[in-house]
mmCIF file of C-alpha atoms in Angstrom:
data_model
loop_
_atom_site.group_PDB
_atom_site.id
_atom_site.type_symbol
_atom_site.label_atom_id
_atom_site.label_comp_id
_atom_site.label_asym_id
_atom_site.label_seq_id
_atom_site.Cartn_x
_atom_site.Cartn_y
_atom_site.Cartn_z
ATOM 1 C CA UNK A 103 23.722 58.572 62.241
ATOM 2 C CA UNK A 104 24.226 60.993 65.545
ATOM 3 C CA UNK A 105 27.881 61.077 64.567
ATOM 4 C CA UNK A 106 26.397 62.911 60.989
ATOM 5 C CA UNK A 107 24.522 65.024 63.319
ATOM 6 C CA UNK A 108 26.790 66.213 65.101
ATOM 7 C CA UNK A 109 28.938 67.207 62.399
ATOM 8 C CA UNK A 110 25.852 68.794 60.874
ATOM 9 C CA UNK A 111 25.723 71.099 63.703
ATOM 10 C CA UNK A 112 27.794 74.054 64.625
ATOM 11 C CA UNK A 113 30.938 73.835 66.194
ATOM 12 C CA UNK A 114 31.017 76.160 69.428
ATOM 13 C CA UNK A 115 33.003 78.607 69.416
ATOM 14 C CA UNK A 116 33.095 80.128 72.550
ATOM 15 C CA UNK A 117 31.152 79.478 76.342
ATOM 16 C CA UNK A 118 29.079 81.248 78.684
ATOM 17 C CA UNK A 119 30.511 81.410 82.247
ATOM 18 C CA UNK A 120 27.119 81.552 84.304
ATOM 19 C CA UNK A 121 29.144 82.282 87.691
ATOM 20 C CA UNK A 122 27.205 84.394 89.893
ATOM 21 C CA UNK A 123 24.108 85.440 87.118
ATOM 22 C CA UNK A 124 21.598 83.886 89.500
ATOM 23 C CA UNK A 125 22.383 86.668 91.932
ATOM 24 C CA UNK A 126 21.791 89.988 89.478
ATOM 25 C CA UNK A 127 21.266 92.785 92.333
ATOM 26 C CA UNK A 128 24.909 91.425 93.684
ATOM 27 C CA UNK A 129 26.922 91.525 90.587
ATOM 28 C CA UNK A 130 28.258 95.340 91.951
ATOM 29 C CA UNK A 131 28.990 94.032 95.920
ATOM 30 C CA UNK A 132 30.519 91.274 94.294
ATOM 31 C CA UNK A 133 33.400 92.604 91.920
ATOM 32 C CA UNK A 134 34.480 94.991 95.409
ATOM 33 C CA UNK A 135 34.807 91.771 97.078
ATOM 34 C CA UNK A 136 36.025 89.735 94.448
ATOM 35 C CA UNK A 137 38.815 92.772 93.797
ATOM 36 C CA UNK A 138 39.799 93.558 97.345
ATOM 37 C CA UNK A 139 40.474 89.257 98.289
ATOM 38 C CA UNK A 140 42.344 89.768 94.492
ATOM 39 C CA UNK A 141 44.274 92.904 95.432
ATOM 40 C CA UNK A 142 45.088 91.370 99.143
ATOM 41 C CA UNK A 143 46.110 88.027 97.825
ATOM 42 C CA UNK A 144 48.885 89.567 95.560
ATOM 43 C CA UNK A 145 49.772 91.692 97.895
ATOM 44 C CA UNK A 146 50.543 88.728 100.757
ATOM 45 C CA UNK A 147 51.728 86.406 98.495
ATOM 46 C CA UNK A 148 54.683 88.884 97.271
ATOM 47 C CA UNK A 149 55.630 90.204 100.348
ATOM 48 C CA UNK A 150 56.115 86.761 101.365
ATOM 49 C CA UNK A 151 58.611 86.289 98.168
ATOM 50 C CA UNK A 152 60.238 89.284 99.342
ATOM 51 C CA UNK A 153 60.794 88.233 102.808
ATOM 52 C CA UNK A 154 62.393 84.981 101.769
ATOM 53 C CA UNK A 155 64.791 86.942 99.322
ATOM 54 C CA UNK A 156 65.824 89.677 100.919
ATOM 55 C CA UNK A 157 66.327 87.946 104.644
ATOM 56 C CA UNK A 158 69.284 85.470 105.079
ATOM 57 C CA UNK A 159 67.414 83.686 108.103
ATOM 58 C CA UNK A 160 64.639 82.958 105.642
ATOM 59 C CA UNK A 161 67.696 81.273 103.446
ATOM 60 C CA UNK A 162 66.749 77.528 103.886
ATOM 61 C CA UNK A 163 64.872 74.625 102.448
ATOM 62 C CA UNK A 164 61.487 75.560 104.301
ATOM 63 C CA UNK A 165 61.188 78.454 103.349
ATOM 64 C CA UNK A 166 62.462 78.469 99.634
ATOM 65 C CA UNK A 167 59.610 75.798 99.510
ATOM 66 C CA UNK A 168 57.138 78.666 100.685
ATOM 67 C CA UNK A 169 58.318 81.205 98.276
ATOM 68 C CA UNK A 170 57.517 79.006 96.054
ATOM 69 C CA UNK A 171 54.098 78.221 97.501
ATOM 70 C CA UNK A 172 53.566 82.020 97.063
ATOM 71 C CA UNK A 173 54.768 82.937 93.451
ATOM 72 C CA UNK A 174 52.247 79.585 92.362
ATOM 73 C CA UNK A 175 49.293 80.846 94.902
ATOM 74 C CA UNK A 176 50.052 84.262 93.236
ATOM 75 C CA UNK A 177 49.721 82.753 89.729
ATOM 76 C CA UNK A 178 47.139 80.728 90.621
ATOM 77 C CA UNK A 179 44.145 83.217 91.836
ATOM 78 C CA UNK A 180 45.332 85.723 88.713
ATOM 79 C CA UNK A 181 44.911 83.035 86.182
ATOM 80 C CA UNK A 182 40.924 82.780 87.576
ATOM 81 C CA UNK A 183 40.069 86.428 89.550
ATOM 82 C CA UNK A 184 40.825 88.985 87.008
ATOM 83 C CA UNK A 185 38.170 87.138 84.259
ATOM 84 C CA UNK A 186 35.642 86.720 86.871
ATOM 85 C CA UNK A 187 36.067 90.352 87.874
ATOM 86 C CA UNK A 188 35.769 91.397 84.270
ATOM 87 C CA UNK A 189 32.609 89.481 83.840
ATOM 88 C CA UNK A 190 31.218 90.786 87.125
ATOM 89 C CA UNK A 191 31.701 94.649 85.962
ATOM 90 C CA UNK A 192 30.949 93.933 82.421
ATOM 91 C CA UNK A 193 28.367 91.457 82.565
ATOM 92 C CA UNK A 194 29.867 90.000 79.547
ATOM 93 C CA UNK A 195 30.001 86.108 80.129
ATOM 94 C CA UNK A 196 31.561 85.010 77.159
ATOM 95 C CA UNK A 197 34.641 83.074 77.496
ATOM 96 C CA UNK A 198 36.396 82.054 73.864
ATOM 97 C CA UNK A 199 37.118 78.417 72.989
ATOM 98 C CA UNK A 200 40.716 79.103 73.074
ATOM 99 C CA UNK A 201 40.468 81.609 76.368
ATOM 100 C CA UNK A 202 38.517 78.967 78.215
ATOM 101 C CA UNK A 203 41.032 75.826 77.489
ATOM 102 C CA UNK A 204 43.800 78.306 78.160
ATOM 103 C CA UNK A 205 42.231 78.648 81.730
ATOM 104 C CA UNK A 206 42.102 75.168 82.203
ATOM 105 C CA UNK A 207 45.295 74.230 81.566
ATOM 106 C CA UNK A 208 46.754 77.313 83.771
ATOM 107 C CA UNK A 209 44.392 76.015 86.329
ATOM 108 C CA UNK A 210 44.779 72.194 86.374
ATOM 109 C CA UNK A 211 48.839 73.158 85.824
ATOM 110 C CA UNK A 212 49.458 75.688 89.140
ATOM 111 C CA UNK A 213 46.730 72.920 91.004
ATOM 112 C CA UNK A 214 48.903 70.008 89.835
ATOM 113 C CA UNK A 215 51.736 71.672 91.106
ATOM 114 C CA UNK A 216 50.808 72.616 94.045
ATOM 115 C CA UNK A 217 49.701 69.114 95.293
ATOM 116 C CA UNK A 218 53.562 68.590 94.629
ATOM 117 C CA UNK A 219 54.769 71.470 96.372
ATOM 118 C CA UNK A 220 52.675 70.776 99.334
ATOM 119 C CA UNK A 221 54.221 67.083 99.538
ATOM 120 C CA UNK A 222 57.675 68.388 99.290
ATOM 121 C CA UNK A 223 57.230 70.993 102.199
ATOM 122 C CA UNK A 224 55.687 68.057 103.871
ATOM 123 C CA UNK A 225 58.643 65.633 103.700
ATOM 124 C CA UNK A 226 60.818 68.680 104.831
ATOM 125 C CA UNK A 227 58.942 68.576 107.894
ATOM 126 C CA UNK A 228 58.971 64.827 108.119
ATOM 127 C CA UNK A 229 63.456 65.226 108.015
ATOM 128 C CA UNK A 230 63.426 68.096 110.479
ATOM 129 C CA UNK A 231 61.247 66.442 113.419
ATOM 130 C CA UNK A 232 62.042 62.399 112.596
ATOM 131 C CA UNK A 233 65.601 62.896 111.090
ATOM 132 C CA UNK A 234 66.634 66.117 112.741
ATOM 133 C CA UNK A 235 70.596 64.989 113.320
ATOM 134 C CA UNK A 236 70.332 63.809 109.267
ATOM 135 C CA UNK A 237 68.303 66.750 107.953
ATOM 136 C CA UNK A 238 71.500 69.131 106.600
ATOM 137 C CA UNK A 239 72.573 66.519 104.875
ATOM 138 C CA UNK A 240 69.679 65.369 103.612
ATOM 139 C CA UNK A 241 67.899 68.357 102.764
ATOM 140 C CA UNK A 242 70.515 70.215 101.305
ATOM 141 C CA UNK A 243 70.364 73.652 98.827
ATOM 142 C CA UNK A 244 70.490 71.269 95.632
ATOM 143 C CA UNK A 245 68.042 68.886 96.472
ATOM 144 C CA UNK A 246 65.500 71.626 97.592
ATOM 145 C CA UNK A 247 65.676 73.296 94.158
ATOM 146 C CA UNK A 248 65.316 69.650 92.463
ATOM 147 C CA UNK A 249 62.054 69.116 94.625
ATOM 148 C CA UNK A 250 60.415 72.674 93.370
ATOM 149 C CA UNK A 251 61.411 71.649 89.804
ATOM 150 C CA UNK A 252 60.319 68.403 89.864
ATOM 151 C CA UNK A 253 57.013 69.686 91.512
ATOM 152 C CA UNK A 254 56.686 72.156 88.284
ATOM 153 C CA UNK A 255 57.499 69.733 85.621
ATOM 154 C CA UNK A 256 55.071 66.955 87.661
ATOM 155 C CA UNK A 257 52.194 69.801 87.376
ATOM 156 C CA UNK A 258 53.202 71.058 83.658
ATOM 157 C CA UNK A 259 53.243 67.440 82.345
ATOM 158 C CA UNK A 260 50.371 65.840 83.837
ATOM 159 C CA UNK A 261 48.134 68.974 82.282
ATOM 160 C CA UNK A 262 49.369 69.034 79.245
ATOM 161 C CA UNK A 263 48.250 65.387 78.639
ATOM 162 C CA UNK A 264 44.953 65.829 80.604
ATOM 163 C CA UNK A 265 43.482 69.156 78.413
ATOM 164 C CA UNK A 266 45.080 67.772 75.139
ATOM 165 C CA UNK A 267 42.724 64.469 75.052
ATOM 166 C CA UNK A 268 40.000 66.640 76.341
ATOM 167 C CA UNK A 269 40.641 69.626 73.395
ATOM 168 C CA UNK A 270 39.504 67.108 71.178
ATOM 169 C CA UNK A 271 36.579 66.621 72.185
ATOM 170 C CA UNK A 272 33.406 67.814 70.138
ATOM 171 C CA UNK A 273 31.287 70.576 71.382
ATOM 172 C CA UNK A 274 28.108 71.714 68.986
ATOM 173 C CA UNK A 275 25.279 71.686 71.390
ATOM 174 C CA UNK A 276 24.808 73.667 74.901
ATOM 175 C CA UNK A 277 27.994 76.348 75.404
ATOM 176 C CA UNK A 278 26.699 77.498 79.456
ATOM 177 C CA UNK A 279 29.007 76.202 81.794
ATOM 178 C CA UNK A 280 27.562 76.638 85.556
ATOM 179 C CA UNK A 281 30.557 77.581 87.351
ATOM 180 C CA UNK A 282 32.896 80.725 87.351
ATOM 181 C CA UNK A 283 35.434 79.458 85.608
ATOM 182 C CA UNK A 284 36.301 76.527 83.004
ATOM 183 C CA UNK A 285 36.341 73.161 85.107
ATOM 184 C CA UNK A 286 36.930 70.107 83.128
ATOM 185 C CA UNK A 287 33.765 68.055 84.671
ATOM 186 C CA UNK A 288 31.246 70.507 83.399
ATOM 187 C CA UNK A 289 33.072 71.330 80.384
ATOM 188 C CA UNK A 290 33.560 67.690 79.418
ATOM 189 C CA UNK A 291 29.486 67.489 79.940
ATOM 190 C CA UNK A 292 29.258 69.661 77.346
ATOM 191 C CA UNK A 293 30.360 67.826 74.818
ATOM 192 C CA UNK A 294 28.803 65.980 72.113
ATOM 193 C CA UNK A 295 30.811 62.985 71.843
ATOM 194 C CA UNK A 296 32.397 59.982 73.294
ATOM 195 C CA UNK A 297 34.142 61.354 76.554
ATOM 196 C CA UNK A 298 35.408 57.640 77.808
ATOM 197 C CA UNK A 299 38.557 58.145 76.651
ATOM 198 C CA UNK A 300 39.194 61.601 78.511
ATOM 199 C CA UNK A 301 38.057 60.080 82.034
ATOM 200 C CA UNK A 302 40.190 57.336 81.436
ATOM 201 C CA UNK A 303 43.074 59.590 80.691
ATOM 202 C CA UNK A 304 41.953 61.783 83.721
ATOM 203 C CA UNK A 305 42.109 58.586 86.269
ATOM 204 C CA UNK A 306 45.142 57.434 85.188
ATOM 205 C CA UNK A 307 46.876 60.556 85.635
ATOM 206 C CA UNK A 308 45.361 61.604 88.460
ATOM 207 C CA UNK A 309 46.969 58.108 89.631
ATOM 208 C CA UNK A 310 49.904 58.553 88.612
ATOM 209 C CA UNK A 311 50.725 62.603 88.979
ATOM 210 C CA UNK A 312 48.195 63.957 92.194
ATOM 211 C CA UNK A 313 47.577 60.594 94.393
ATOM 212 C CA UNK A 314 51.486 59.781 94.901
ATOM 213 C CA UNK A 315 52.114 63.470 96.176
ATOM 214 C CA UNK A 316 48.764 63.245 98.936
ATOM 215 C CA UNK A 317 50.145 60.058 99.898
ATOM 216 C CA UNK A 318 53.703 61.360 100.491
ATOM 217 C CA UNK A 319 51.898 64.419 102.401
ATOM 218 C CA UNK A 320 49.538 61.901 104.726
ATOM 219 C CA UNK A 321 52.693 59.268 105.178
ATOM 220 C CA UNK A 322 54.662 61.980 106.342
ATOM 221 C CA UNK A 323 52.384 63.440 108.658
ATOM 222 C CA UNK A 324 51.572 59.932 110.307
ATOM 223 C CA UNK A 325 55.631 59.390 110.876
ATOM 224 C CA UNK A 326 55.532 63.012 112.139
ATOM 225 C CA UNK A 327 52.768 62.504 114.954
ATOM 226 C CA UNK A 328 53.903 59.185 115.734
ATOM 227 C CA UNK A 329 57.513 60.848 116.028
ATOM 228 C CA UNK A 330 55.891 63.872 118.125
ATOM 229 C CA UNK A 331 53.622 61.363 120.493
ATOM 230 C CA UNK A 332 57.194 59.800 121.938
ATOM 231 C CA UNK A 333 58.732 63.050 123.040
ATOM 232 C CA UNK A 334 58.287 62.878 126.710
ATOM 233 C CA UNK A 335 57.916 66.475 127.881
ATOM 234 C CA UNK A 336 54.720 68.466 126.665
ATOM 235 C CA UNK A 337 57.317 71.459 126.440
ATOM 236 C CA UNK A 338 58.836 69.314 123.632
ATOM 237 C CA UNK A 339 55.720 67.965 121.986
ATOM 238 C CA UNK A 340 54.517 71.421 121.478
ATOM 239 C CA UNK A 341 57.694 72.664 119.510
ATOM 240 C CA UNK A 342 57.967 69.856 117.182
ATOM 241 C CA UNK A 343 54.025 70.283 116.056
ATOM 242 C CA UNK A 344 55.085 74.196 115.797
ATOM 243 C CA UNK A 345 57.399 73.522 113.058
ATOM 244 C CA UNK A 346 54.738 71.768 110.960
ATOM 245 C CA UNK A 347 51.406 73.177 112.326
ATOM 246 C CA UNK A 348 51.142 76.637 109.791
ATOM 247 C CA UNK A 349 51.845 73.873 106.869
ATOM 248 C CA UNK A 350 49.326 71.281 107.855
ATOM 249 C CA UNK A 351 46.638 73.587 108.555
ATOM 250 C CA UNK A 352 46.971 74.901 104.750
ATOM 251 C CA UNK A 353 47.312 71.380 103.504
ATOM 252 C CA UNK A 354 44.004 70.567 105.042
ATOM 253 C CA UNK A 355 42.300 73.415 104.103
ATOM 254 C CA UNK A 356 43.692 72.683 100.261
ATOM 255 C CA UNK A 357 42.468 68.618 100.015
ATOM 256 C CA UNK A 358 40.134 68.566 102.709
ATOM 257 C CA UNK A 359 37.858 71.747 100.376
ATOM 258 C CA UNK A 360 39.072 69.656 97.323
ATOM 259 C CA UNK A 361 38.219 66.366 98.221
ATOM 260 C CA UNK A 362 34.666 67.319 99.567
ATOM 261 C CA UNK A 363 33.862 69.121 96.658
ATOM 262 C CA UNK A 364 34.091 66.613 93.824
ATOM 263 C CA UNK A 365 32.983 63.882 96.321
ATOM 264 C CA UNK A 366 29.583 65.430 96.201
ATOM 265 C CA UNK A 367 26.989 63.867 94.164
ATOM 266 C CA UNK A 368 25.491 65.951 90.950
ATOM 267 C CA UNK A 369 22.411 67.719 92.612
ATOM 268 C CA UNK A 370 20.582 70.508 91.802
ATOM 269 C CA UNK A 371 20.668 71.470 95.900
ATOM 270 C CA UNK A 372 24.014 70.761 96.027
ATOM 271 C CA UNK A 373 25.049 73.149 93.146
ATOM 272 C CA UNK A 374 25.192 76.428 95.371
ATOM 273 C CA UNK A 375 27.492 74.179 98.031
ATOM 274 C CA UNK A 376 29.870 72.992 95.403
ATOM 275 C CA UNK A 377 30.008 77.075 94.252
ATOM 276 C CA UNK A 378 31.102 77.479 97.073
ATOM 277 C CA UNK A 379 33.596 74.557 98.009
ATOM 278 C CA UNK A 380 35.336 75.808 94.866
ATOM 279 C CA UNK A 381 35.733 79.403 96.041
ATOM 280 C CA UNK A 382 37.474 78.062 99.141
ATOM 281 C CA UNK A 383 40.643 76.010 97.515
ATOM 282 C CA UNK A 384 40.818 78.425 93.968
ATOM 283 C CA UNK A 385 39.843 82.489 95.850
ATOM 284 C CA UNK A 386 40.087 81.917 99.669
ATOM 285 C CA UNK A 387 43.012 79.451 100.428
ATOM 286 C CA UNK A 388 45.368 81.430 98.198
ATOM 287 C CA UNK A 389 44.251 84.576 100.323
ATOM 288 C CA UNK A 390 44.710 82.808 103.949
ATOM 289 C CA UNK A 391 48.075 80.515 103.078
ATOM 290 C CA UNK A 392 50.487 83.543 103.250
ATOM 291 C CA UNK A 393 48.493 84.645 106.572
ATOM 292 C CA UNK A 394 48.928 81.842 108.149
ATOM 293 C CA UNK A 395 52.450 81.408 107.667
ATOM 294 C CA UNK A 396 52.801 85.173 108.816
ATOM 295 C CA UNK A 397 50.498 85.123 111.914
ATOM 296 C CA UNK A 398 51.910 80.946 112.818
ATOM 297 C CA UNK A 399 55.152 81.201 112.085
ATOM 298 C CA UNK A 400 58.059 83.162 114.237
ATOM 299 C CA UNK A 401 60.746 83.268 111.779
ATOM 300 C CA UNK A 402 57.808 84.825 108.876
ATOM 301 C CA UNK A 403 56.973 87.665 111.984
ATOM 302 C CA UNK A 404 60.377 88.316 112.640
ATOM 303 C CA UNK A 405 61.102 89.094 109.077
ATOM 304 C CA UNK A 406 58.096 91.153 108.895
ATOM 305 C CA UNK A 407 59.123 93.228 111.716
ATOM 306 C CA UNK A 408 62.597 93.574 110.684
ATOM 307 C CA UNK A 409 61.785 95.108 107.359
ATOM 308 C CA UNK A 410 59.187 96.779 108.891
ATOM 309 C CA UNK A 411 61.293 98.431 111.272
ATOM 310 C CA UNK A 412 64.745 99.471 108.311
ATOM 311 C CA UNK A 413 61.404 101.132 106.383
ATOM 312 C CA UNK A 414 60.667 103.018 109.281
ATOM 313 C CA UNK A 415 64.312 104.222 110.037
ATOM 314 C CA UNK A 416 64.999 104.924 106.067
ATOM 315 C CA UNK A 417 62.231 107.249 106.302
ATOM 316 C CA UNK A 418 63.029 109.196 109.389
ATOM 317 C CA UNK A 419 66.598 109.284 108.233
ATOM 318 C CA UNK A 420 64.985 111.156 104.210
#
């Protein structure tokens, strides 16, 4: 009999985005803010693809992992800022069906992948400080490139199965999602029918795809301080944790945001706090990784103030 109901009713067609409508007066302060982290982000994130391409010291399997890191963070905060920004200047709220899935897989697919990209840079790390007389060999050009595809297709796949079981669920009741953009918890609390089968699907790939790469990242890391805590000299301790310390400070901002945010419980009180949690890993880390690999990391600064320095000379010498 619900089942008939529900078919009764109309099918919805497109959601409301409630983001930031609690905070009216705001909505103005907000878009500058919103557009200047947007504008900043893009701007970081390619210059740090253009360092690694256009310097040969920045040739190597660390950093080819971080241009990486940059072209996905890069992807990542455009496939959620510019819709929010819209919305704030607009007031327009509306998402469509189809705009709001197509979010969600862009979304779950640049998140996926980055868990992946994260464990690869950290099992770089782990060869250069525990293996460091096996790392050429082991790290080589070819295997780098494999690791950033694999890390891709690993992301790609793992979405693609996760919003196709939940695309077909039924939605014909409440269309407001509380959040800023489409998240597959509220979204799947939407719906009007039997969701087991999508958080079944959603545990088992979160299993299979996301918990194997955060284990990688915290096994390597343990090898890496143990590795780091029998080097005699505190001259020597310090350089070892330099090579890794830009890269674990992002990869605890990324899971340790994450993790706290959808270990919460539902609660009304917690709803601002989870707001935002989620700004931190999907507007702010995005903004801050390519800073602190610039401000952390000699080889980024040198780079920097090489180009810096042949833009300086090709315009005294026009």
């Amino acid at each position: 009999m619900a089942d008939r109901n529900w078919r009764n009713q109309t099918a919805v067609t497109e959601f409301i985005l409630l983001a930031f409508g609690e905070l009216p007066d705001l909505q103005i302060l907000l878009f500058l803010i919103f557009l200047v982290i947007y504008m900043a982000t893009v701007a970081w994130n390619m210059l740090i693809i253009a360092l690694v391409m256009a310097d040969q010291q920045l040739h190597n399997p660390m950093y080819l992992f971080l241009g990486n890191l940059s072209c996905l963070e890069t992807c990542y905060t455009s496939t959620l800022l510019p819709r929010m920004l819209a919305s704030l200047l607009t007031g327009d709220k509306t998402i469509s069906f189809r705009g709001c899935f197509s979010q969600l897989y862009f979304f779950g697919f640049l998140a996926a992948t980055e868990c992946c990209l994260l464990a690869a840079m950290s099992y770089d790390r782990y060869l250069a400080i525990c293996k460091p007389l096996h790392y050429s060999t082991l790290m080589n050009n070819r295997f780098c490139l494999q690791l950033a595809a694999v890390s891709w297709l690993n992301g790609c796949l793992a979405t693609t199965l996760c919003v196709l079981f939940l695309s077909q669920l039924t939605f014909c009741g409440p269309n407001e999602i509380d959040h800023f953009y489409c998240d597959p918890i509220p979204l799947r609390e939407l719906s009007c029918s039997d969701t087991h089968l999508s958080i079944l699907v959603d545990f088992i790939l979160a299993c299979v795809f996301t918990l194997p790469p955060f284990l990688l990242t915290l096994m390597s890391y343990m090898f890496i301080l143990a590795s780091i805590l029998r080097i005699p000299s505190t001259t020597g301790r310090q350089k070892a944790f330099s090579t890794c310390s830009s890269h674990l400070t992002v990869v605890t901002i990324f899971y340790g945001t994450i993790m706290i945010f959808y270990m919460l419980p539902k609660s009304d009180t917690l709803r601002d706090l989870k707001k935002v949690l989620s700004l931190c890993f999907t507007v702010v880390t995005p903004l801050v990784n390519p800073l602190i690999y610039s401000l952390r990391n000699r080889e980024v600064k040198e780079a920097l103030s090489k180009a810096v320095s042949k833009c300086s000379f090709h315009q005294k010498n026009m």
